[in-house]
Amino acid sequence: DAKTTQPTSMDCAEGRAANLPCNHSTISGNEYVYWYRQIHSQGPQYIIHGLKNNETNEMASLIITEDRKSSTLILPHATLRDTAVYYCIVRVAYSGGGADGLTFGKGTHLIIQP
Amino acid sequence: DADVTQTPRNRITKTGKRIMLECSQTKGHDRMYWYRQDPGLGLRLIYYSFDVKDINKGEISDGYSVSRQAQAKFSLSLESAIPNQTALYFCATSDFSPLSGSFYETQYFGPGTRLLVL
């Protein structure tokens, strides 16, 4: 799986959009970009994933650059409950085969300020 | 996620003791995982299982063993606990969904077990 680089921490005001960047310059053509988050000492929670198109779900939007070397997770209206560590993970998709675990780096600690 | 449960939630034990952490899931997933997390660090994979007959070592399996008793149950054992195994332990299951001839995977994590080895 390709390596990712994220800022260590970020602040965002409550009610504003939180934009979390991730660099993955060595991503290969069959690797997806996944985002998970971990609220203090809880189990990580899946947020969103994408291959090359921008994606949106009820939690967030994912913007992937055309060259796929970086992406941005957007939380459109951040709340205090969004304070968490956010992990960007690049991972190959499998065609009917097995899968090993996710590779978590240190992530970005997002702090939502009231 | 309430569909993945872990017991106990907290455990204090002494060096040299054997302990077992248990994980159960009601999601019907074949794949299950054990991770550990140390303060300020990401998760590291200990063991994973594709089904009841398939067990695989992860990045840091030394000092640990696992048992997949059924599709829904995956237990992690510390044969002889040592202080540097003090950590937060997470169980996870995963779901593969078809997409464009391939599959993408989503993992679902339990609430964690906080283990302290004295």
mmCIF file of N, CA, C and O in Angstrom, chain A residues 30 32 34 36 38 40-46 49 51 87 91-107, chain B residues 9 31 33 35 37 40-45 48 50 88 90 94 96 99-112 114:
data_model
loop_
_atom_site.group_PDB
_atom_site.id
_atom_site.type_symbol
_atom_site.label_atom_id
_atom_site.label_comp_id
_atom_site.label_asym_id
_atom_site.label_seq_id
_atom_site.Cartn_x
_atom_site.Cartn_y
_atom_site.Cartn_z
ATOM 1 N N ASN A 30 -4.515 1.090 -9.094
ATOM 2 C CA ASN A 30 -5.579 0.261 -8.529
ATOM 3 C C ASN A 30 -5.755 0.488 -7.034
ATOM 4 O O ASN A 30 -6.392 -0.326 -6.357
ATOM 5 N N TYR A 32 -7.222 2.577 -3.797
ATOM 6 C CA TYR A 32 -8.250 3.477 -3.349
ATOM 7 C C TYR A 32 -7.716 4.380 -2.239
ATOM 8 O O TYR A 32 -6.795 4.013 -1.514
ATOM 9 N N TYR A 34 -8.923 5.821 1.278
ATOM 10 C CA TYR A 34 -9.915 5.654 2.334
ATOM 11 C C TYR A 34 -9.664 6.695 3.428
ATOM 12 O O TYR A 34 -8.524 7.057 3.700
ATOM 13 N N TYR A 36 -10.697 7.184 7.548
ATOM 14 C CA TYR A 36 -11.289 6.740 8.794
ATOM 15 C C TYR A 36 -11.034 7.827 9.835
ATOM 16 O O TYR A 36 -10.115 8.644 9.687
ATOM 17 N N GLN A 38 -10.945 8.450 14.333
ATOM 18 C CA GLN A 38 -10.974 7.838 15.642
ATOM 19 C C GLN A 38 -11.217 8.927 16.675
ATOM 20 O O GLN A 38 -10.355 9.794 16.883
ATOM 21 N N HIS A 40 -11.583 10.020 20.462
ATOM 22 C CA HIS A 40 -10.703 9.657 21.572
ATOM 23 C C HIS A 40 -10.906 8.248 22.128
ATOM 24 O O HIS A 40 -11.914 7.958 22.748
ATOM 25 N N SER A 41 -9.920 7.365 21.824
ATOM 26 C CA SER A 41 -9.847 6.010 22.375
ATOM 27 C C SER A 41 -11.006 5.104 21.970
ATOM 28 O O SER A 41 -11.139 4.003 22.483
ATOM 29 N N GLN A 42 -11.849 5.557 21.037
ATOM 30 C CA GLN A 42 -12.881 4.669 20.509
ATOM 31 C C GLN A 42 -12.338 3.923 19.305
ATOM 32 O O GLN A 42 -11.261 4.235 18.800
ATOM 33 N N GLY A 43 -13.068 2.946 18.822
ATOM 34 C CA GLY A 43 -12.658 2.248 17.621
ATOM 35 C C GLY A 43 -12.738 3.149 16.407
ATOM 36 O O GLY A 43 -13.640 3.987 16.308
ATOM 37 N N PRO A 44 -11.820 3.015 15.470
ATOM 38 C CA PRO A 44 -11.883 3.826 14.245
ATOM 39 C C PRO A 44 -13.195 3.616 13.506
ATOM 40 O O PRO A 44 -13.795 2.541 13.556
ATOM 41 N N GLN A 45 -13.617 4.666 12.817
ATOM 42 C CA GLN A 45 -14.887 4.666 12.097
ATOM 43 C C GLN A 45 -14.646 5.006 10.641
ATOM 44 O O GLN A 45 -13.978 5.997 10.330
ATOM 45 N N TYR A 46 -15.188 4.208 9.766
ATOM 46 C CA TYR A 46 -15.079 4.463 8.327
ATOM 47 C C TYR A 46 -15.834 5.739 7.978
ATOM 48 O O TYR A 46 -16.943 5.986 8.469
ATOM 49 N N HIS A 49 -14.528 6.628 0.931
ATOM 50 C CA HIS A 49 -13.416 6.189 0.112
ATOM 51 C C HIS A 49 -13.674 6.603 -1.336
ATOM 52 O O HIS A 49 -14.812 6.911 -1.720
ATOM 53 N N LEU A 51 -11.763 6.302 -5.658
ATOM 54 C CA LEU A 51 -10.709 5.840 -6.553
ATOM 55 C C LEU A 51 -10.130 7.009 -7.347
ATOM 56 O O LEU A 51 -8.951 7.310 -7.268
ATOM 57 N N TYR A 87 -7.580 9.577 9.681
ATOM 58 C CA TYR A 87 -6.555 8.770 8.993
ATOM 59 C C TYR A 87 -6.882 8.664 7.513
ATOM 60 O O TYR A 87 -7.998 8.283 7.136
ATOM 61 N N ARG A 91 -5.047 2.056 -0.288
ATOM 62 C CA ARG A 91 -5.115 0.604 -0.216
ATOM 63 C C ARG A 91 -5.596 0.041 -1.538
ATOM 64 O O ARG A 91 -6.552 0.539 -2.114
ATOM 65 N N VAL A 92 -4.942 -1.041 -1.945
ATOM 66 C CA VAL A 92 -5.321 -1.664 -3.206
ATOM 67 C C VAL A 92 -6.632 -2.411 -3.036
ATOM 68 O O VAL A 92 -6.939 -2.945 -1.968
ATOM 69 N N ALA A 93 -7.406 -2.403 -4.071
ATOM 70 C CA ALA A 93 -8.624 -3.203 -4.091
ATOM 71 C C ALA A 93 -8.251 -4.625 -4.470
ATOM 72 O O ALA A 93 -7.235 -4.872 -5.095
ATOM 73 N N TYR A 94 -9.061 -5.574 -4.092
ATOM 74 C CA TYR A 94 -8.757 -6.974 -4.356
ATOM 75 C C TYR A 94 -9.840 -7.581 -5.238
ATOM 76 O O TYR A 94 -11.006 -7.276 -5.084
ATOM 77 N N SER A 95 -9.407 -8.447 -6.118
ATOM 78 C CA SER A 95 -10.351 -9.108 -6.998
ATOM 79 C C SER A 95 -10.634 -10.504 -6.487
ATOM 80 O O SER A 95 -10.066 -11.492 -6.957
ATOM 81 N N GLY A 96 -11.487 -10.601 -5.508
ATOM 82 C CA GLY A 96 -11.868 -11.902 -4.979
ATOM 83 C C GLY A 96 -10.858 -12.522 -4.056
ATOM 84 O O GLY A 96 -11.063 -13.606 -3.538
ATOM 85 N N GLY A 97 -9.752 -11.859 -3.825
ATOM 86 C CA GLY A 97 -8.720 -12.430 -2.959
ATOM 87 C C GLY A 97 -8.902 -12.040 -1.520
ATOM 88 O O GLY A 97 -9.901 -11.467 -1.138
ATOM 89 N N GLY A 98 -7.907 -12.337 -0.740
ATOM 90 C CA GLY A 98 -7.955 -12.004 0.677
ATOM 91 C C GLY A 98 -7.508 -10.589 0.927
ATOM 92 O O GLY A 98 -7.185 -9.842 0.028
ATOM 93 N N ALA A 99 -7.457 -10.191 2.181
ATOM 94 C CA ALA A 99 -7.048 -8.836 2.522
ATOM 95 C C ALA A 99 -6.362 -8.847 3.860
ATOM 96 O O ALA A 99 -6.806 -9.519 4.786
ATOM 97 N N ASP A 100 -5.281 -8.139 3.969
ATOM 98 C CA ASP A 100 -4.686 -7.974 5.280
ATOM 99 C C ASP A 100 -5.221 -6.685 5.887
ATOM 100 O O ASP A 100 -6.132 -6.070 5.356
ATOM 101 N N GLY A 101 -4.652 -6.269 6.994
ATOM 102 C CA GLY A 101 -5.225 -5.143 7.717
ATOM 103 C C GLY A 101 -4.908 -3.812 7.078
ATOM 104 O O GLY A 101 -4.106 -3.694 6.163
ATOM 105 N N LEU A 102 -5.555 -2.796 7.574
ATOM 106 C CA LEU A 102 -5.293 -1.428 7.149
ATOM 107 C C LEU A 102 -3.995 -0.929 7.772
ATOM 108 O O LEU A 102 -3.655 -1.309 8.884
ATOM 109 N N THR A 103 -3.292 -0.084 7.052
ATOM 110 C CA THR A 103 -2.075 0.519 7.566
ATOM 111 C C THR A 103 -2.398 1.928 8.028
ATOM 112 O O THR A 103 -2.657 2.817 7.212
ATOM 113 N N PHE A 104 -2.414 2.095 9.341
ATOM 114 C CA PHE A 104 -2.713 3.399 9.922
ATOM 115 C C PHE A 104 -1.430 4.140 10.231
ATOM 116 O O PHE A 104 -0.554 3.612 10.888
ATOM 117 N N GLY A 105 -1.328 5.378 9.755
ATOM 118 C CA GLY A 105 -0.228 6.236 10.171
ATOM 119 C C GLY A 105 -0.635 6.966 11.435
ATOM 120 O O GLY A 105 -1.430 6.460 12.226
ATOM 121 N N LYS A 106 -0.102 8.151 11.629
ATOM 122 C CA LYS A 106 -0.435 8.926 12.826
ATOM 123 C C LYS A 106 -1.636 9.828 12.627
ATOM 124 O O LYS A 106 -2.200 10.337 13.585
ATOM 125 N N GLY A 107 -2.042 10.063 11.382
ATOM 126 C CA GLY A 107 -3.235 10.822 11.113
ATOM 127 C C GLY A 107 -3.130 12.292 11.447
ATOM 128 O O GLY A 107 -2.081 12.802 11.852
ATOM 129 N N ARG B 9 -13.695 -4.798 28.565
ATOM 130 C CA ARG B 9 -13.389 -3.465 28.070
ATOM 131 C C ARG B 9 -12.121 -2.921 28.718
ATOM 132 O O ARG B 9 -11.385 -2.144 28.110
ATOM 133 N N ARG B 31 -14.209 -11.942 7.474
ATOM 134 C CA ARG B 31 -12.879 -11.455 7.824
ATOM 135 C C ARG B 31 -12.895 -10.742 9.165
ATOM 136 O O ARG B 31 -13.725 -9.876 9.409
ATOM 137 N N TYR B 33 -10.074 -9.153 12.414
ATOM 138 C CA TYR B 33 -8.727 -8.628 12.631
ATOM 139 C C TYR B 33 -8.530 -8.268 14.107
ATOM 140 O O TYR B 33 -9.482 -7.885 14.784
ATOM 141 N N TYR B 35 -5.950 -5.572 16.199
ATOM 142 C CA TYR B 35 -4.968 -4.511 16.149
ATOM 143 C C TYR B 35 -4.606 -4.113 17.583
ATOM 144 O O TYR B 35 -5.401 -4.275 18.502
ATOM 145 N N GLN B 37 -3.024 -0.527 19.648
ATOM 146 C CA GLN B 37 -2.692 0.885 19.509
ATOM 147 C C GLN B 37 -1.968 1.343 20.760
ATOM 148 O O GLN B 37 -2.458 1.166 21.876
ATOM 149 N N GLY B 40 -0.487 7.778 21.118
ATOM 150 C CA GLY B 40 0.053 8.680 20.105
ATOM 151 C C GLY B 40 0.414 8.034 18.790
ATOM 152 O O GLY B 40 0.935 8.699 17.897
ATOM 153 N N LEU B 41 0.117 6.761 18.662
ATOM 154 C CA LEU B 41 0.471 6.043 17.435
ATOM 155 C C LEU B 41 -0.772 5.518 16.740
ATOM 156 O O LEU B 41 -1.841 5.421 17.330
ATOM 157 N N GLY B 42 -0.581 5.126 15.477
ATOM 158 C CA GLY B 42 -1.666 4.485 14.743
ATOM 159 C C GLY B 42 -1.825 3.037 15.161
ATOM 160 O O GLY B 42 -1.119 2.539 16.032
ATOM 161 N N LEU B 43 -2.772 2.358 14.524
ATOM 162 C CA LEU B 43 -3.020 0.961 14.840
ATOM 163 C C LEU B 43 -2.039 0.055 14.102
ATOM 164 O O LEU B 43 -1.644 0.335 12.974
ATOM 165 N N ARG B 44 -1.653 -1.019 14.757
ATOM 166 C CA ARG B 44 -0.782 -2.014 14.130
ATOM 167 C C ARG B 44 -1.475 -3.372 14.167
ATOM 168 O O ARG B 44 -2.067 -3.746 15.172
ATOM 169 N N LEU B 45 -1.337 -4.103 13.079
ATOM 170 C CA LEU B 45 -2.054 -5.354 12.918
ATOM 171 C C LEU B 45 -1.329 -6.491 13.620
ATOM 172 O O LEU B 45 -0.127 -6.695 13.423
ATOM 173 N N TYR B 48 -4.920 -11.682 11.588
ATOM 174 C CA TYR B 48 -6.166 -11.551 10.863
ATOM 175 C C TYR B 48 -6.616 -12.920 10.372
ATOM 176 O O TYR B 48 -5.804 -13.848 10.225
ATOM 177 N N PHE B 50 -9.380 -14.901 7.565
ATOM 178 C CA PHE B 50 -10.301 -14.769 6.439
ATOM 179 C C PHE B 50 -11.561 -15.608 6.668
ATOM 180 O O PHE B 50 -12.620 -15.283 6.147
ATOM 181 N N LEU B 88 -4.041 -0.410 23.882
ATOM 182 C CA LEU B 88 -5.463 -0.467 23.555
ATOM 183 C C LEU B 88 -5.604 -1.464 22.396
ATOM 184 O O LEU B 88 -4.915 -1.334 21.384
ATOM 185 N N PHE B 90 -7.943 -3.444 19.555
ATOM 186 C CA PHE B 90 -9.180 -3.347 18.778
ATOM 187 C C PHE B 90 -9.370 -4.584 17.918
ATOM 188 O O PHE B 90 -8.430 -5.071 17.284
ATOM 189 N N SER B 94 -14.470 -7.052 8.426
ATOM 190 C CA SER B 94 -14.515 -6.311 7.169
ATOM 191 C C SER B 94 -15.489 -6.924 6.182
ATOM 192 O O SER B 94 -15.761 -8.123 6.177
ATOM 193 N N PHE B 96 -16.486 -6.885 2.080
ATOM 194 C CA PHE B 96 -16.059 -6.587 0.721
ATOM 195 C C PHE B 96 -17.280 -6.338 -0.137
ATOM 196 O O PHE B 96 -18.228 -7.130 -0.116
ATOM 197 N N LEU B 99 -17.232 -3.731 -6.931
ATOM 198 C CA LEU B 99 -17.221 -2.452 -7.627
ATOM 199 C C LEU B 99 -16.347 -2.589 -8.856
ATOM 200 O O LEU B 99 -15.151 -2.808 -8.760
ATOM 201 N N SER B 100 -16.986 -2.468 -10.029
ATOM 202 C CA SER B 100 -16.250 -2.435 -11.286
ATOM 203 C C SER B 100 -15.288 -3.605 -11.452
ATOM 204 O O SER B 100 -14.145 -3.418 -11.853
ATOM 205 N N GLY B 101 -15.744 -4.797 -11.148
ATOM 206 C CA GLY B 101 -14.921 -5.977 -11.358
ATOM 207 C C GLY B 101 -13.928 -6.243 -10.262
ATOM 208 O O GLY B 101 -13.199 -7.228 -10.295
ATOM 209 N N SER B 102 -13.866 -5.378 -9.280
ATOM 210 C CA SER B 102 -12.978 -5.598 -8.158
ATOM 211 C C SER B 102 -13.796 -5.431 -6.877
ATOM 212 O O SER B 102 -15.019 -5.456 -6.919
ATOM 213 N N PHE B 103 -13.111 -5.297 -5.776
ATOM 214 C CA PHE B 103 -13.799 -5.155 -4.508
ATOM 215 C C PHE B 103 -13.175 -4.026 -3.718
ATOM 216 O O PHE B 103 -11.981 -3.792 -3.794
ATOM 217 N N TYR B 104 -13.980 -3.318 -2.974
ATOM 218 C CA TYR B 104 -13.421 -2.413 -1.986
ATOM 219 C C TYR B 104 -13.861 -2.882 -0.614
ATOM 220 O O TYR B 104 -14.894 -3.523 -0.447
ATOM 221 N N GLU B 105 -13.068 -2.570 0.354
ATOM 222 C CA GLU B 105 -13.246 -3.117 1.694
ATOM 223 C C GLU B 105 -13.526 -2.010 2.688
ATOM 224 O O GLU B 105 -12.889 -0.967 2.666
ATOM 225 N N THR B 106 -14.456 -2.249 3.576
ATOM 226 C CA THR B 106 -14.713 -1.358 4.692
ATOM 227 C C THR B 106 -14.530 -2.145 5.969
ATOM 228 O O THR B 106 -15.056 -3.251 6.098
ATOM 229 N N GLN B 107 -13.773 -1.607 6.906
ATOM 230 C CA GLN B 107 -13.585 -2.287 8.181
ATOM 231 C C GLN B 107 -14.429 -1.631 9.265
ATOM 232 O O GLN B 107 -14.592 -0.416 9.282
ATOM 233 N N TYR B 108 -14.945 -2.458 10.154
ATOM 234 C CA TYR B 108 -15.788 -2.020 11.256
ATOM 235 C C TYR B 108 -15.106 -2.444 12.551
ATOM 236 O O TYR B 108 -14.809 -3.620 12.739
ATOM 237 N N PHE B 109 -14.922 -1.477 13.424
ATOM 238 C CA PHE B 109 -14.135 -1.716 14.624
ATOM 239 C C PHE B 109 -15.009 -1.839 15.863
ATOM 240 O O PHE B 109 -16.055 -1.205 15.974
ATOM 241 N N GLY B 110 -14.527 -2.646 16.807
ATOM 242 C CA GLY B 110 -15.149 -2.729 18.114
ATOM 243 C C GLY B 110 -14.726 -1.557 18.975
ATOM 244 O O GLY B 110 -13.911 -0.726 18.566
ATOM 245 N N PRO B 111 -15.244 -1.492 20.206
ATOM 246 C CA PRO B 111 -14.981 -0.350 21.081
ATOM 247 C C PRO B 111 -13.599 -0.376 21.739
ATOM 248 O O PRO B 111 -13.181 0.621 22.309
ATOM 249 N N GLY B 112 -12.913 -1.496 21.661
ATOM 250 C CA GLY B 112 -11.567 -1.572 22.219
ATOM 251 C C GLY B 112 -11.519 -2.187 23.602
ATOM 252 O O GLY B 112 -12.498 -2.154 24.358
ATOM 253 N N ARG B 114 -8.891 -1.953 26.875
ATOM 254 C CA ARG B 114 -7.707 -1.282 27.437
ATOM 255 C C ARG B 114 -7.023 -2.264 28.379
ATOM 256 O O ARG B 114 -7.628 -2.692 29.370
#
